[in-house]
Amino acid sequence: MRKLENVPFEQLKVGDATTLTRTLTEQDLILFAKVSGDTNPVHLDQEYAATTQFEGRIAHGMWTSSLISCALATQLPGPGGIYLSQEVKFMRPVKIGDTVTVKLEVTDINLRRKRATISTNVVNQDGKTVVKGSAEVMPSVEKVIVDEYPLPDVELISKN
Amino acid sequence: MRKLENVPFEQLKVGDATTLTRTLTEQDLILFAKVSGDTNPVHLDQEYAATTQFEGRIAHGMWTSSLISCALATQLPGPGGIYLSQEVKFMRPVKIGDTVTVKLEVTDINLRRKRATISTNVVNQDGKTVVKGSAEVMPSVEKVIVDEYPLPDVELISKN
């Protein structure tokens, strides 16, 4: 079982950085629609989406943002931290098959309030920025090592 | 089939508002972990989560944020719009069985850039704010009415 390990507040430095890479699948699009309730056809209906300015289905912006939150929660600062706020600007669409990389970098540390500001930018396989953003977190002051929780497989069952 | 219908830019007014209500299920938590990759046990492992300050499993903050994006994409301004940016502050945890209501309200309209600012606050069943936020969107200038895309059922298959 993979362990998740944090960087405790006292060890965190400006410039600390990590990345997380993932490729968007059609199942991701459908699951995100399901779990968010966002059934806008620009994400799901290829025929309709082809008529839009995006010329095809695009990821929910919040899916890409959820990868940011994953990187914060599992890598930097990792488990035990508290997610205080997030800003995101959606710069470019993400499509099925696109490989996106979340880049986190600590940009500020507030010693008094025990908080860190982390830049949270996401680029695609062409190096173009798809999301620009910044997060504020309160890392744990203690060392935390936890087991990653095992997830079930997911099967999609058509209603037809 | 339910239709999704937008409010075109020219009809949008400061003060226009809508709400969206949803109750968090255990399946939501698991699916959100799956689709985001965020397997931090504070969301998934009741035994571990009980030892944290949250005293139990909590929703991913981005799940609650995804309900905001759902309300924007399907209700106000609705389909055809472009999601430009989102700010969220996570004020309180959301737990399984909690019923949260997203409250959208148009707070500013930029006629020249054809953009709208929308406050995006989320409250729980006790009326307490769980997320405070604001979004910027570019609503479609045209009337858009589209079919909501039908989603498959989802089945979770334990790996054990």
Short mmCIF file of C-alpha atoms in Angstrom, two decimals:
data_model
loop_
_atom_site.label_atom_id
_atom_site.label_comp_id
_atom_site.label_asym_id
_atom_site.label_seq_id
_atom_site.Cartn_x
_atom_site.Cartn_y
_atom_site.Cartn_z
CA MET A 1 0.00 0.00 0.00
CA ARG A 2 1.33 3.41 -0.98
CA LYS A 3 2.01 5.79 1.88
CA LEU A 4 1.13 9.46 1.84
CA GLU A 5 3.65 11.58 3.72
CA ASN A 6 3.48 15.28 4.51
CA VAL A 7 5.98 18.09 4.71
CA PRO A 8 5.43 19.48 8.23
CA PHE A 9 5.05 23.25 8.50
CA GLU A 10 8.49 23.80 10.06
CA GLN A 11 10.23 22.05 7.16
CA LEU A 12 8.33 23.84 4.39
CA LYS A 13 10.39 26.42 2.47
CA VAL A 14 9.62 28.98 -0.23
CA GLY A 15 10.57 27.31 -3.51
CA ASP A 16 9.52 23.78 -2.47
CA ALA A 17 7.81 22.29 -5.49
CA THR A 18 6.14 19.16 -6.83
CA THR A 19 4.26 18.00 -9.92
CA LEU A 20 1.37 15.64 -10.61
CA THR A 21 0.52 14.40 -14.12
CA ARG A 22 -2.70 12.84 -15.39
CA THR A 23 -4.32 12.12 -18.74
CA LEU A 24 -8.04 12.90 -19.17
CA THR A 25 -10.16 9.88 -20.10
CA GLU A 26 -13.76 9.74 -21.28
CA GLN A 27 -14.61 7.96 -18.00
CA ASP A 28 -13.19 10.91 -16.06
CA LEU A 29 -15.55 13.26 -17.93
CA ILE A 30 -18.57 11.07 -17.24
CA LEU A 31 -17.69 10.48 -13.58
CA PHE A 32 -17.10 14.17 -13.00
CA ALA A 33 -20.48 14.99 -14.54
CA LYS A 34 -22.05 12.39 -12.26
CA VAL A 35 -20.40 13.52 -9.05
CA SER A 36 -20.86 17.25 -9.69
CA GLY A 37 -24.26 17.04 -11.38
CA ASP A 38 -22.92 19.17 -14.24
CA THR A 39 -24.51 17.57 -17.29
CA ASN A 40 -23.82 20.46 -19.65
CA PRO A 41 -23.45 18.72 -23.05
CA VAL A 42 -20.24 20.62 -23.85
CA HIS A 43 -18.58 18.05 -21.56
CA LEU A 44 -20.50 14.97 -22.70
CA ASP A 45 -22.16 15.18 -26.12
CA GLN A 46 -19.50 15.04 -28.84
CA GLU A 47 -21.97 16.05 -31.56
CA TYR A 48 -23.10 19.16 -29.69
CA ALA A 49 -19.63 20.02 -28.39
CA ALA A 50 -18.27 19.94 -31.96
CA THR A 51 -20.59 22.88 -32.77
CA THR A 52 -19.15 25.05 -29.99
CA GLN A 53 -16.05 27.21 -30.10
CA PHE A 54 -14.21 24.36 -28.35
CA GLU A 55 -14.83 22.02 -31.32
CA GLY A 56 -15.26 18.97 -29.08
CA ARG A 57 -15.88 17.80 -25.54
CA ILE A 58 -13.90 19.56 -22.84
CA ALA A 59 -13.13 18.75 -19.23
CA HIS A 60 -15.03 20.49 -16.48
CA GLY A 61 -12.71 23.26 -15.24
CA MET A 62 -13.29 21.91 -11.75
CA TRP A 63 -11.87 18.52 -12.78
CA THR A 64 -8.57 20.17 -13.56
CA SER A 65 -8.88 22.11 -10.31
CA SER A 66 -9.51 18.84 -8.45
CA LEU A 67 -6.09 17.62 -9.60
CA ILE A 68 -4.61 20.69 -7.88
CA SER A 69 -6.38 19.74 -4.67
CA CYS A 70 -5.12 16.17 -5.07
CA ALA A 71 -1.52 17.36 -5.38
CA LEU A 72 -1.92 19.58 -2.31
CA ALA A 73 -3.58 16.83 -0.24
CA THR A 74 -1.26 13.99 -1.16
CA GLN A 75 2.11 15.63 -1.95
CA LEU A 76 2.68 19.25 -0.86
CA PRO A 77 2.08 19.89 1.98
CA GLY A 78 0.33 16.47 2.03
CA PRO A 79 -1.88 14.75 4.61
CA GLY A 80 -2.84 16.52 7.82
CA GLY A 81 -2.99 19.94 6.17
CA ILE A 82 -6.05 22.14 5.94
CA TYR A 83 -7.13 23.58 2.61
CA LEU A 84 -8.09 27.20 3.23
CA SER A 85 -8.67 28.73 -0.19
CA GLN A 86 -8.10 28.36 -3.90
CA GLU A 87 -8.15 30.73 -6.86
CA VAL A 88 -8.21 29.40 -10.42
CA LYS A 89 -8.30 31.06 -13.82
CA PHE A 90 -9.34 28.83 -16.70
CA MET A 91 -6.99 29.73 -19.56
CA ARG A 92 -7.46 26.94 -22.12
CA PRO A 93 -9.71 23.89 -22.53
CA VAL A 94 -8.59 20.34 -21.67
CA LYS A 95 -9.78 17.55 -23.97
CA ILE A 96 -9.95 13.76 -23.79
CA GLY A 97 -6.43 12.37 -24.19
CA ASP A 98 -4.75 15.58 -23.03
CA THR A 99 -2.05 15.03 -20.43
CA VAL A 100 -1.96 17.79 -17.85
CA THR A 101 0.66 18.48 -15.23
CA VAL A 102 -0.10 20.32 -12.00
CA LYS A 103 2.88 22.37 -10.82
CA LEU A 104 2.87 23.40 -7.17
CA GLU A 105 5.43 25.79 -5.71
CA VAL A 106 5.50 27.37 -2.28
CA THR A 107 5.56 31.15 -2.82
CA ASP A 108 5.05 32.49 0.69
CA ILE A 109 5.14 31.27 4.27
CA ASN A 110 3.38 33.09 7.08
CA LEU A 111 5.20 32.01 10.24
CA ARG A 112 2.81 33.73 12.63
CA ARG A 113 -0.37 32.23 11.18
CA LYS A 114 1.32 28.92 10.20
CA ARG A 115 0.03 29.19 6.65
CA ALA A 116 1.59 28.76 3.23
CA THR A 117 0.71 30.19 -0.15
CA ILE A 118 1.30 27.80 -3.04
CA SER A 119 1.14 28.67 -6.73
CA THR A 120 -0.98 26.07 -8.53
CA ASN A 121 -0.50 26.20 -12.28
CA VAL A 122 -1.50 23.46 -14.70
CA VAL A 123 0.04 22.98 -18.14
CA ASN A 124 -0.87 20.62 -20.98
CA GLN A 125 1.36 18.32 -23.04
CA ASP A 126 2.33 21.28 -25.25
CA GLY A 127 3.53 23.28 -22.25
CA LYS A 128 0.58 25.68 -22.55
CA THR A 129 -1.03 26.87 -19.33
CA VAL A 130 -4.58 25.55 -18.91
CA VAL A 131 -5.18 26.76 -15.34
CA LYS A 132 -3.40 29.50 -13.39
CA GLY A 133 -4.00 29.66 -9.71
CA SER A 134 -2.94 29.95 -6.13
CA ALA A 135 -3.89 28.17 -2.91
CA GLU A 136 -3.61 28.93 0.77
CA VAL A 137 -3.08 25.98 3.12
CA MET A 138 -2.36 25.35 6.78
CA PRO A 139 0.12 22.45 6.81
CA SER A 140 0.22 20.14 9.79
CA VAL A 141 2.92 21.02 12.30
CA GLU A 142 3.42 17.30 12.91
CA LYS A 143 4.90 14.61 10.69
CA VAL A 144 2.01 12.64 9.16
CA ILE A 145 2.41 9.33 7.34
CA VAL A 146 -0.82 7.58 6.37
CA ASP A 147 -1.85 4.70 4.12
CA GLU A 148 -3.38 5.81 0.86
CA TYR A 149 -6.95 4.59 0.95
CA PRO A 150 -7.68 1.84 -1.61
CA LEU A 151 -10.41 2.78 -4.08
CA PRO A 152 -12.87 0.41 -5.71
CA ASP A 153 -13.02 0.05 -9.47
CA VAL A 154 -15.87 1.91 -11.07
CA GLU A 155 -18.18 0.53 -13.72
CA LEU A 156 -20.50 2.71 -15.79
CA ILE A 157 -23.84 1.10 -16.57
CA SER A 158 -25.75 2.58 -19.50
CA LYS A 159 -29.42 3.22 -18.76
CA ASN A 160 -30.52 2.12 -22.23
CA MET B 1 -35.38 14.78 -21.24
CA ARG B 2 -34.67 17.82 -19.12
CA LYS B 3 -33.64 20.93 -21.03
CA LEU B 4 -30.88 23.26 -19.94
CA GLU B 5 -31.60 26.89 -20.79
CA ASN B 6 -29.34 29.89 -20.42
CA VAL B 7 -29.82 33.52 -19.49
CA PRO B 8 -28.25 35.38 -22.45
CA PHE B 9 -25.85 38.18 -21.57
CA GLU B 10 -28.21 40.99 -22.53
CA GLN B 11 -30.92 39.69 -20.17
CA LEU B 12 -28.62 39.16 -17.19
CA LYS B 13 -29.07 41.69 -14.36
CA VAL B 14 -27.30 42.42 -11.10
CA GLY B 15 -29.32 40.63 -8.43
CA ASP B 16 -30.30 37.66 -10.61
CA ALA B 17 -30.00 34.61 -8.38
CA THR B 18 -30.49 30.87 -8.23
CA THR B 19 -29.88 27.97 -5.85
CA LEU B 20 -28.86 24.32 -6.18
CA THR B 21 -29.18 21.82 -3.34
CA ARG B 22 -27.51 18.44 -2.94
CA THR B 23 -26.88 15.92 -0.16
CA LEU B 24 -23.42 14.33 0.12
CA THR B 25 -23.43 10.54 -0.14
CA GLU B 26 -20.65 8.07 0.57
CA GLN B 27 -20.62 7.24 -3.15
CA ASP B 28 -19.96 10.93 -3.93
CA LEU B 29 -16.90 10.85 -1.68
CA ILE B 30 -15.54 7.69 -3.30
CA LEU B 31 -16.24 8.86 -6.86
CA PHE B 32 -14.64 12.22 -6.19
CA ALA B 33 -11.53 10.51 -4.82
CA LYS B 34 -11.46 8.32 -7.93
CA VAL B 35 -11.88 11.11 -10.45
CA SER B 36 -9.51 13.55 -8.73
CA GLY B 37 -6.99 10.98 -7.54
CA ASP B 38 -7.19 12.45 -4.04
CA THR B 39 -7.03 9.40 -1.81
CA ASN B 40 -6.24 11.28 1.38
CA PRO B 41 -7.85 9.10 4.09
CA VAL B 42 -9.52 12.09 5.76
CA HIS B 43 -12.09 11.73 2.97
CA LEU B 44 -12.32 7.95 2.88
CA ASP B 45 -11.17 6.15 6.02
CA GLN B 46 -13.70 6.64 8.81
CA GLU B 47 -11.37 5.22 11.45
CA TYR B 48 -8.51 7.57 10.54
CA ALA B 49 -10.78 10.54 9.91
CA ALA B 50 -12.29 10.14 13.39
CA THR B 51 -8.86 10.88 14.86
CA THR B 52 -8.54 14.22 13.03
CA GLN B 53 -9.93 17.57 14.10
CA PHE B 54 -12.85 16.93 11.75
CA GLU B 55 -13.93 13.85 13.77
CA GLY B 56 -15.04 11.96 10.67
CA ARG B 57 -14.84 11.78 6.90
CA ILE B 58 -15.24 15.10 5.09
CA ALA B 59 -15.98 16.01 1.50
CA HIS B 60 -13.17 17.17 -0.75
CA GLY B 61 -13.45 20.98 -0.84
CA MET B 62 -13.39 20.70 -4.61
CA TRP B 63 -16.52 18.54 -4.55
CA THR B 64 -18.43 21.40 -2.97
CA SER B 65 -16.79 23.74 -5.49
CA SER B 66 -17.89 21.44 -8.31
CA LEU B 67 -21.51 22.03 -7.27
CA ILE B 68 -20.86 25.76 -7.79
CA SER B 69 -19.62 25.05 -11.30
CA CYS B 70 -22.67 22.85 -11.91
CA ALA B 71 -25.02 25.67 -10.90
CA LEU B 72 -23.16 28.11 -13.16
CA ALA B 73 -23.11 25.72 -16.13
CA THR B 74 -26.69 24.51 -15.90
CA GLN B 75 -28.63 27.40 -14.32
CA LEU B 76 -27.00 30.86 -14.16
CA PRO B 77 -25.87 31.89 -16.73
CA GLY B 78 -26.32 28.29 -18.02
CA PRO B 79 -25.19 26.57 -21.21
CA GLY B 80 -23.10 28.39 -23.77
CA GLY B 81 -21.25 30.43 -21.18
CA ILE B 82 -17.52 30.36 -20.59
CA TYR B 83 -16.15 29.84 -17.08
CA LEU B 84 -13.29 32.31 -16.64
CA SER B 85 -12.30 32.10 -13.00
CA GLN B 86 -13.33 30.98 -9.53
CA GLU B 87 -12.26 31.87 -6.01
CA VAL B 88 -13.28 29.70 -3.06
CA LYS B 89 -12.63 29.88 0.66
CA PHE B 90 -13.29 26.70 2.59
CA MET B 91 -15.00 27.81 5.81
CA ARG B 92 -16.39 24.60 7.31
CA PRO B 93 -16.27 20.86 6.54
CA VAL B 94 -19.09 19.01 4.74
CA LYS B 95 -19.87 15.48 5.94
CA ILE B 96 -21.82 12.50 4.58
CA GLY B 97 -25.53 13.26 4.87
CA ASP B 98 -25.04 17.02 4.93
CA THR B 99 -27.33 18.91 2.56
CA VAL B 100 -25.61 21.89 0.99
CA THR B 101 -27.14 24.70 -1.03
CA VAL B 102 -25.18 26.70 -3.58
CA LYS B 103 -26.39 30.30 -3.77
CA LEU B 104 -25.47 32.21 -6.91
CA GLU B 105 -26.12 35.93 -7.30
CA VAL B 106 -24.97 38.26 -10.06
CA THR B 107 -22.99 41.04 -8.37
CA ASP B 108 -21.49 42.89 -11.33
CA ILE B 109 -21.89 43.10 -15.10
CA ASN B 110 -19.13 44.41 -17.37
CA LEU B 111 -20.94 45.57 -20.51
CA ARG B 112 -17.80 46.29 -22.49
CA ARG B 113 -16.13 42.92 -21.87
CA LYS B 114 -19.46 41.01 -21.78
CA ARG B 115 -18.57 39.41 -18.47
CA ALA B 116 -20.43 38.87 -15.23
CA THR B 117 -19.24 38.45 -11.67
CA ILE B 118 -21.33 36.04 -9.61
CA SER B 119 -21.08 35.46 -5.87
CA THR B 120 -20.92 31.73 -5.17
CA ASN B 121 -21.63 30.93 -1.55
CA VAL B 122 -22.54 27.51 -0.20
CA VAL B 123 -24.43 26.92 3.06
CA ASN B 124 -25.25 23.71 4.92
CA GLN B 125 -28.56 22.52 6.37
CA ASP B 126 -27.94 24.66 9.47
CA GLY B 127 -27.54 27.80 7.38
CA LYS B 128 -23.78 27.92 8.11
CA THR B 129 -21.49 28.96 5.28
CA VAL B 130 -19.24 26.11 4.13
CA VAL B 131 -17.73 27.82 1.07
CA LYS B 132 -17.49 31.53 0.25
CA GLY B 133 -16.58 32.45 -3.25
CA SER B 134 -16.94 34.38 -6.44
CA ALA B 135 -16.82 33.48 -10.13
CA GLU B 136 -16.28 35.36 -13.35
CA VAL B 137 -18.11 34.10 -16.43
CA MET B 138 -18.70 35.16 -20.02
CA PRO B 139 -22.36 34.29 -20.69
CA SER B 140 -23.44 33.48 -24.24
CA VAL B 141 -24.95 36.45 -26.07
CA GLU B 142 -27.37 34.03 -27.74
CA LYS B 143 -30.29 32.09 -26.33
CA VAL B 144 -29.15 28.50 -25.78
CA ILE B 145 -31.48 25.59 -25.03
CA VAL B 146 -29.88 22.14 -24.98
CA ASP B 147 -30.83 18.66 -23.85
CA GLU B 148 -29.27 17.64 -20.57
CA TYR B 149 -26.98 14.74 -21.38
CA PRO B 150 -28.17 11.42 -19.89
CA LEU B 151 -25.64 9.88 -17.52
CA PRO B 152 -25.04 6.18 -16.95
CA ASP B 153 -25.49 4.64 -13.53
CA VAL B 154 -22.26 4.02 -11.69
CA GLU B 155 -21.37 0.86 -9.82
CA LEU B 156 -18.46 0.60 -7.43
CA ILE B 157 -16.65 -2.73 -7.50
CA SER B 158 -14.55 -3.55 -4.48
CA LYS B 159 -11.10 -4.85 -5.31
CA ASN B 160 -11.17 -7.37 -2.47
#
